[in-house]
Amino acid sequence: MDSQLRTLIAVIILIVMVIIGYFLYQQYKKSKNKKIGRRGEKSVARKLNAICRKKGFRVIHDLYLPLYDKTTQIDHVVIGDFGIMVVETKALNGEIYGSAEDECWAQVIGTKKNRHYNPLKQNAAHIDCMRHILKKDGVYVVVIDSLVVFSSKNVYLNIEKGMPVITLNLLKKYFKKPKYNKDANVDIDKVYNTLMKYRITDKERIKAHNKNVKEMKNKF
């Protein structure tokens, strides 16, 4: 075997190794991001559980509901005398920039910048879906609030003031607002049972939903 052929084979092997290494790294990143996201949701869930026990509220975590011919997934739903709160958890770190009207928010980590779909608009779609489902069972006059919680300890929110977007350490304080101590005559059990009635548990539909979410993320 001459030297040129040996060099060519070595180059091909090197290229293949780089490709394999890149693929494995991307898989590792995806797996790591999933774990971080799950940890974030669990951290928010633990705090919400404690708050709801103290106030006599009910809470549902990881709720899949039908949305036309697809599904939508809601991280947390708090049901109390005040009404309903739909909570979206984000486990992003770094600096977050955005407004209520922006289609996408920016995440800046050093010199790297990523775009993510506006979580307030994401939550608005969840709320519209929930209203439609509640109306099916005759539940009409219920206030539904939106809240976005960033669970990472290393996140800095550079956003418009007054938006329902907070960090995890402010969650307990957020529920001390007067509106969450008022009784709006909400039938907590009826709301809870209605949502659980329509909850999707079919693994294939959930799998299809997760696939659609991945495709949406790739667009940003």
Short mmCIF file of C-alpha atoms in Angstrom, two decimals:
data_model
loop_
_atom_site.label_atom_id
_atom_site.label_comp_id
_atom_site.label_asym_id
_atom_site.label_seq_id
_atom_site.Cartn_x
_atom_site.Cartn_y
_atom_site.Cartn_z
CA MET A 1 0.00 0.00 0.00
CA ASP A 2 1.57 3.31 -1.07
CA SER A 3 1.75 6.38 1.14
CA GLN A 4 -0.96 8.29 -0.75
CA LEU A 5 -3.50 5.51 -0.23
CA ARG A 6 -2.63 5.24 3.45
CA THR A 7 -3.06 9.00 3.81
CA LEU A 8 -6.45 8.85 2.06
CA ILE A 9 -7.67 6.05 4.31
CA ALA A 10 -6.48 7.95 7.41
CA VAL A 11 -8.33 11.08 6.26
CA ILE A 12 -11.53 9.10 5.62
CA ILE A 13 -11.32 7.44 9.04
CA LEU A 14 -10.75 10.85 10.65
CA ILE A 15 -13.77 12.35 8.87
CA VAL A 16 -15.97 9.42 9.90
CA MET A 17 -14.82 9.76 13.51
CA VAL A 18 -15.57 13.50 13.49
CA ILE A 19 -19.07 12.87 12.10
CA ILE A 20 -19.76 10.16 14.67
CA GLY A 21 -18.39 12.37 17.44
CA TYR A 22 -20.59 15.29 16.36
CA PHE A 23 -23.67 13.05 16.23
CA LEU A 24 -22.97 11.64 19.70
CA TYR A 25 -22.40 15.15 21.07
CA GLN A 26 -25.73 16.38 19.68
CA GLN A 27 -27.50 13.39 21.22
CA TYR A 28 -25.79 14.10 24.53
CA LYS A 29 -26.90 17.76 24.39
CA LYS A 30 -30.50 16.76 23.67
CA SER A 31 -30.49 14.26 26.53
CA LYS A 32 -28.94 16.81 28.90
CA ASN A 33 -31.48 19.50 27.96
CA LYS A 34 -34.34 17.06 28.57
CA LYS A 35 -32.99 16.22 32.02
CA ILE A 36 -32.58 19.91 32.87
CA GLY A 37 -36.13 20.59 31.70
CA ARG A 38 -37.53 17.73 33.79
CA ARG A 39 -35.61 18.89 36.85
CA GLY A 40 -36.99 22.39 36.36
CA GLU A 41 -40.57 21.13 36.15
CA LYS A 42 -40.07 19.00 39.27
CA SER A 43 -38.69 22.00 41.20
CA VAL A 44 -41.72 24.10 40.27
CA ALA A 45 -44.04 21.15 41.03
CA ARG A 46 -42.63 20.77 44.54
CA LYS A 47 -43.18 24.45 45.34
CA LEU A 48 -46.68 24.44 43.86
CA ASN A 49 -47.57 21.31 45.85
CA ALA A 50 -46.53 23.04 49.08
CA ILE A 51 -48.44 26.22 48.21
CA CYS A 52 -51.60 24.30 47.25
CA ARG A 53 -51.55 22.20 50.42
CA LYS A 54 -51.39 25.34 52.53
CA LYS A 55 -54.14 27.19 50.62
CA GLY A 56 -56.44 24.25 49.94
CA PHE A 57 -55.95 24.42 46.17
CA ARG A 58 -55.65 21.50 43.77
CA VAL A 59 -52.87 21.08 41.24
CA ILE A 60 -52.32 18.99 38.12
CA HIS A 61 -48.85 18.44 36.65
CA ASP A 62 -47.91 17.47 33.09
CA LEU A 63 -51.44 17.70 31.69
CA TYR A 64 -52.05 16.63 28.08
CA LEU A 65 -55.31 17.86 26.57
CA PRO A 66 -56.89 17.41 23.12
CA LEU A 67 -56.38 20.30 20.70
CA TYR A 68 -58.31 19.74 17.45
CA ASP A 69 -56.69 16.63 15.92
CA LYS A 70 -53.54 17.04 18.03
CA THR A 71 -52.67 17.58 21.69
CA THR A 72 -51.28 20.32 23.91
CA GLN A 73 -49.18 19.81 27.03
CA ILE A 74 -49.46 22.04 30.10
CA ASP A 75 -46.74 21.90 32.73
CA HIS A 76 -48.86 22.81 35.77
CA VAL A 77 -52.48 23.81 36.49
CA VAL A 78 -53.43 25.32 39.85
CA ILE A 79 -57.15 25.34 40.72
CA GLY A 80 -58.33 27.44 43.64
CA ASP A 81 -61.18 29.56 44.93
CA PHE A 82 -59.78 32.42 42.82
CA GLY A 83 -60.00 30.45 39.57
CA ILE A 84 -57.26 28.72 37.57
CA MET A 85 -53.59 29.44 37.00
CA VAL A 86 -51.79 27.86 34.06
CA VAL A 87 -48.06 27.66 34.74
CA GLU A 88 -45.43 27.22 32.05
CA THR A 89 -41.95 26.24 33.25
CA LYS A 90 -38.78 27.23 31.41
CA ALA A 91 -35.42 25.78 32.44
CA LEU A 92 -33.34 28.23 30.38
CA ASN A 93 -30.31 29.95 31.86
CA GLY A 94 -28.37 33.04 30.78
CA GLU A 95 -29.99 36.38 29.93
CA ILE A 96 -33.56 36.39 28.63
CA TYR A 97 -34.90 39.26 26.52
CA GLY A 98 -38.48 39.66 25.32
CA SER A 99 -41.81 41.44 25.41
CA ALA A 100 -45.43 40.29 25.39
CA GLU A 101 -45.76 41.05 21.67
CA ASP A 102 -42.54 39.39 20.45
CA GLU A 103 -42.94 36.17 18.51
CA CYS A 104 -39.67 34.87 19.94
CA TRP A 105 -37.59 35.68 22.99
CA ALA A 106 -33.79 35.79 22.99
CA GLN A 107 -31.54 33.76 25.25
CA VAL A 108 -27.99 35.09 25.51
CA ILE A 109 -25.16 33.07 27.05
CA GLY A 110 -21.85 34.82 26.56
CA THR A 111 -21.50 35.37 22.80
CA LYS A 112 -24.11 32.73 21.95
CA LYS A 113 -27.68 33.75 21.17
CA ASN A 114 -30.69 31.42 20.84
CA ARG A 115 -34.32 32.10 19.96
CA HIS A 116 -37.28 30.53 21.75
CA TYR A 117 -40.99 30.86 21.10
CA ASN A 118 -42.60 33.48 23.35
CA PRO A 119 -43.73 31.50 26.47
CA LEU A 120 -46.62 33.93 27.08
CA LYS A 121 -48.04 33.19 23.64
CA GLN A 122 -47.43 29.50 24.26
CA ASN A 123 -49.41 29.73 27.50
CA ALA A 124 -52.18 31.74 25.82
CA ALA A 125 -52.77 28.78 23.48
CA HIS A 126 -52.95 26.48 26.51
CA ILE A 127 -55.54 28.72 28.14
CA ASP A 128 -57.69 28.91 24.98
CA CYS A 129 -57.67 25.12 24.80
CA MET A 130 -58.63 24.83 28.47
CA ARG A 131 -61.51 27.30 28.13
CA HIS A 132 -62.91 25.29 25.22
CA ILE A 133 -62.74 22.05 27.23
CA LEU A 134 -64.33 23.57 30.34
CA LYS A 135 -67.22 24.96 28.28
CA LYS A 136 -67.96 21.44 27.06
CA ASP A 137 -68.95 20.59 30.63
CA GLY A 138 -70.70 23.87 31.34
CA VAL A 139 -67.90 25.57 33.27
CA TYR A 140 -67.95 29.16 32.03
CA VAL A 141 -67.29 31.84 34.63
CA VAL A 142 -63.78 30.96 35.75
CA VAL A 143 -60.83 33.33 35.69
CA ILE A 144 -57.75 31.73 34.11
CA ASP A 145 -54.40 33.38 34.81
CA SER A 146 -51.13 32.80 32.99
CA LEU A 147 -47.75 32.50 34.69
CA VAL A 148 -44.30 31.67 33.30
CA VAL A 149 -41.67 30.47 35.77
CA PHE A 150 -37.97 30.29 34.93
CA SER A 151 -36.56 27.56 37.14
CA SER A 152 -32.80 27.95 36.62
CA LYS A 153 -30.73 29.63 39.32
CA ASN A 154 -28.52 31.16 36.61
CA VAL A 155 -31.14 33.12 34.69
CA TYR A 156 -31.52 36.90 34.39
CA LEU A 157 -34.82 38.27 33.08
CA ASN A 158 -34.44 41.41 30.98
CA ILE A 159 -38.11 41.75 30.15
CA GLU A 160 -40.92 44.29 30.32
CA LYS A 161 -42.20 45.01 33.82
CA GLY A 162 -45.65 43.84 34.79
CA MET A 163 -45.64 40.65 32.74
CA PRO A 164 -46.59 37.42 34.57
CA VAL A 165 -43.04 36.08 34.27
CA ILE A 166 -40.96 35.29 37.35
CA THR A 167 -38.05 33.23 38.62
CA LEU A 168 -38.63 30.20 40.84
CA ASN A 169 -37.55 31.94 44.05
CA LEU A 170 -40.48 34.39 43.68
CA LEU A 171 -43.19 31.76 43.21
CA LYS A 172 -44.29 31.59 46.85
CA LYS A 173 -44.44 35.39 47.07
CA TYR A 174 -46.47 35.57 43.85
CA PHE A 175 -49.31 33.60 45.44
CA LYS A 176 -49.47 36.11 48.31
CA LYS A 177 -51.14 38.62 46.02
CA PRO A 178 -54.62 39.58 47.30
CA LYS A 179 -56.38 38.12 44.24
CA TYR A 180 -55.22 34.61 45.18
CA ASN A 181 -56.78 34.92 48.62
CA LYS A 182 -60.21 35.93 47.32
CA ASP A 183 -63.11 33.51 46.95
CA ALA A 184 -64.67 33.74 43.48
CA ASN A 185 -67.03 30.83 44.21
CA VAL A 186 -65.13 28.47 41.94
CA ASP A 187 -66.13 24.83 42.21
CA ILE A 188 -62.59 23.48 42.57
CA ASP A 189 -63.56 19.81 42.36
CA LYS A 190 -65.73 20.33 39.28
CA VAL A 191 -62.94 22.11 37.42
CA TYR A 192 -60.42 19.48 38.49
CA ASN A 193 -62.66 16.56 37.49
CA THR A 194 -63.47 18.14 34.12
CA LEU A 195 -59.80 18.55 33.23
CA MET A 196 -59.01 15.02 34.40
CA LYS A 197 -61.93 13.71 32.33
CA TYR A 198 -60.36 15.05 29.13
CA ARG A 199 -56.77 14.30 30.11
CA ILE A 200 -54.92 12.31 27.46
CA THR A 201 -52.97 9.31 28.73
CA ASP A 202 -52.56 7.38 25.46
CA LYS A 203 -48.82 6.86 25.00
CA GLU A 204 -48.96 7.00 21.20
CA ARG A 205 -50.70 10.38 21.20
CA ILE A 206 -48.22 11.72 23.75
CA LYS A 207 -45.35 10.42 21.63
CA ALA A 208 -46.79 12.15 18.56
CA HIS A 209 -47.13 15.38 20.56
CA ASN A 210 -43.49 15.28 21.64
CA LYS A 211 -42.44 14.72 18.04
CA ASN A 212 -44.42 17.78 16.93
CA VAL A 213 -42.80 19.87 19.69
CA LYS A 214 -39.33 18.89 18.45
CA GLU A 215 -40.24 19.90 14.91
CA MET A 216 -41.52 23.27 16.14
CA LYS A 217 -38.33 23.92 18.12
CA ASN A 218 -36.22 23.26 15.05
CA LYS A 219 -37.94 26.17 13.30
CA PHE A 220 -36.47 28.71 15.71
#
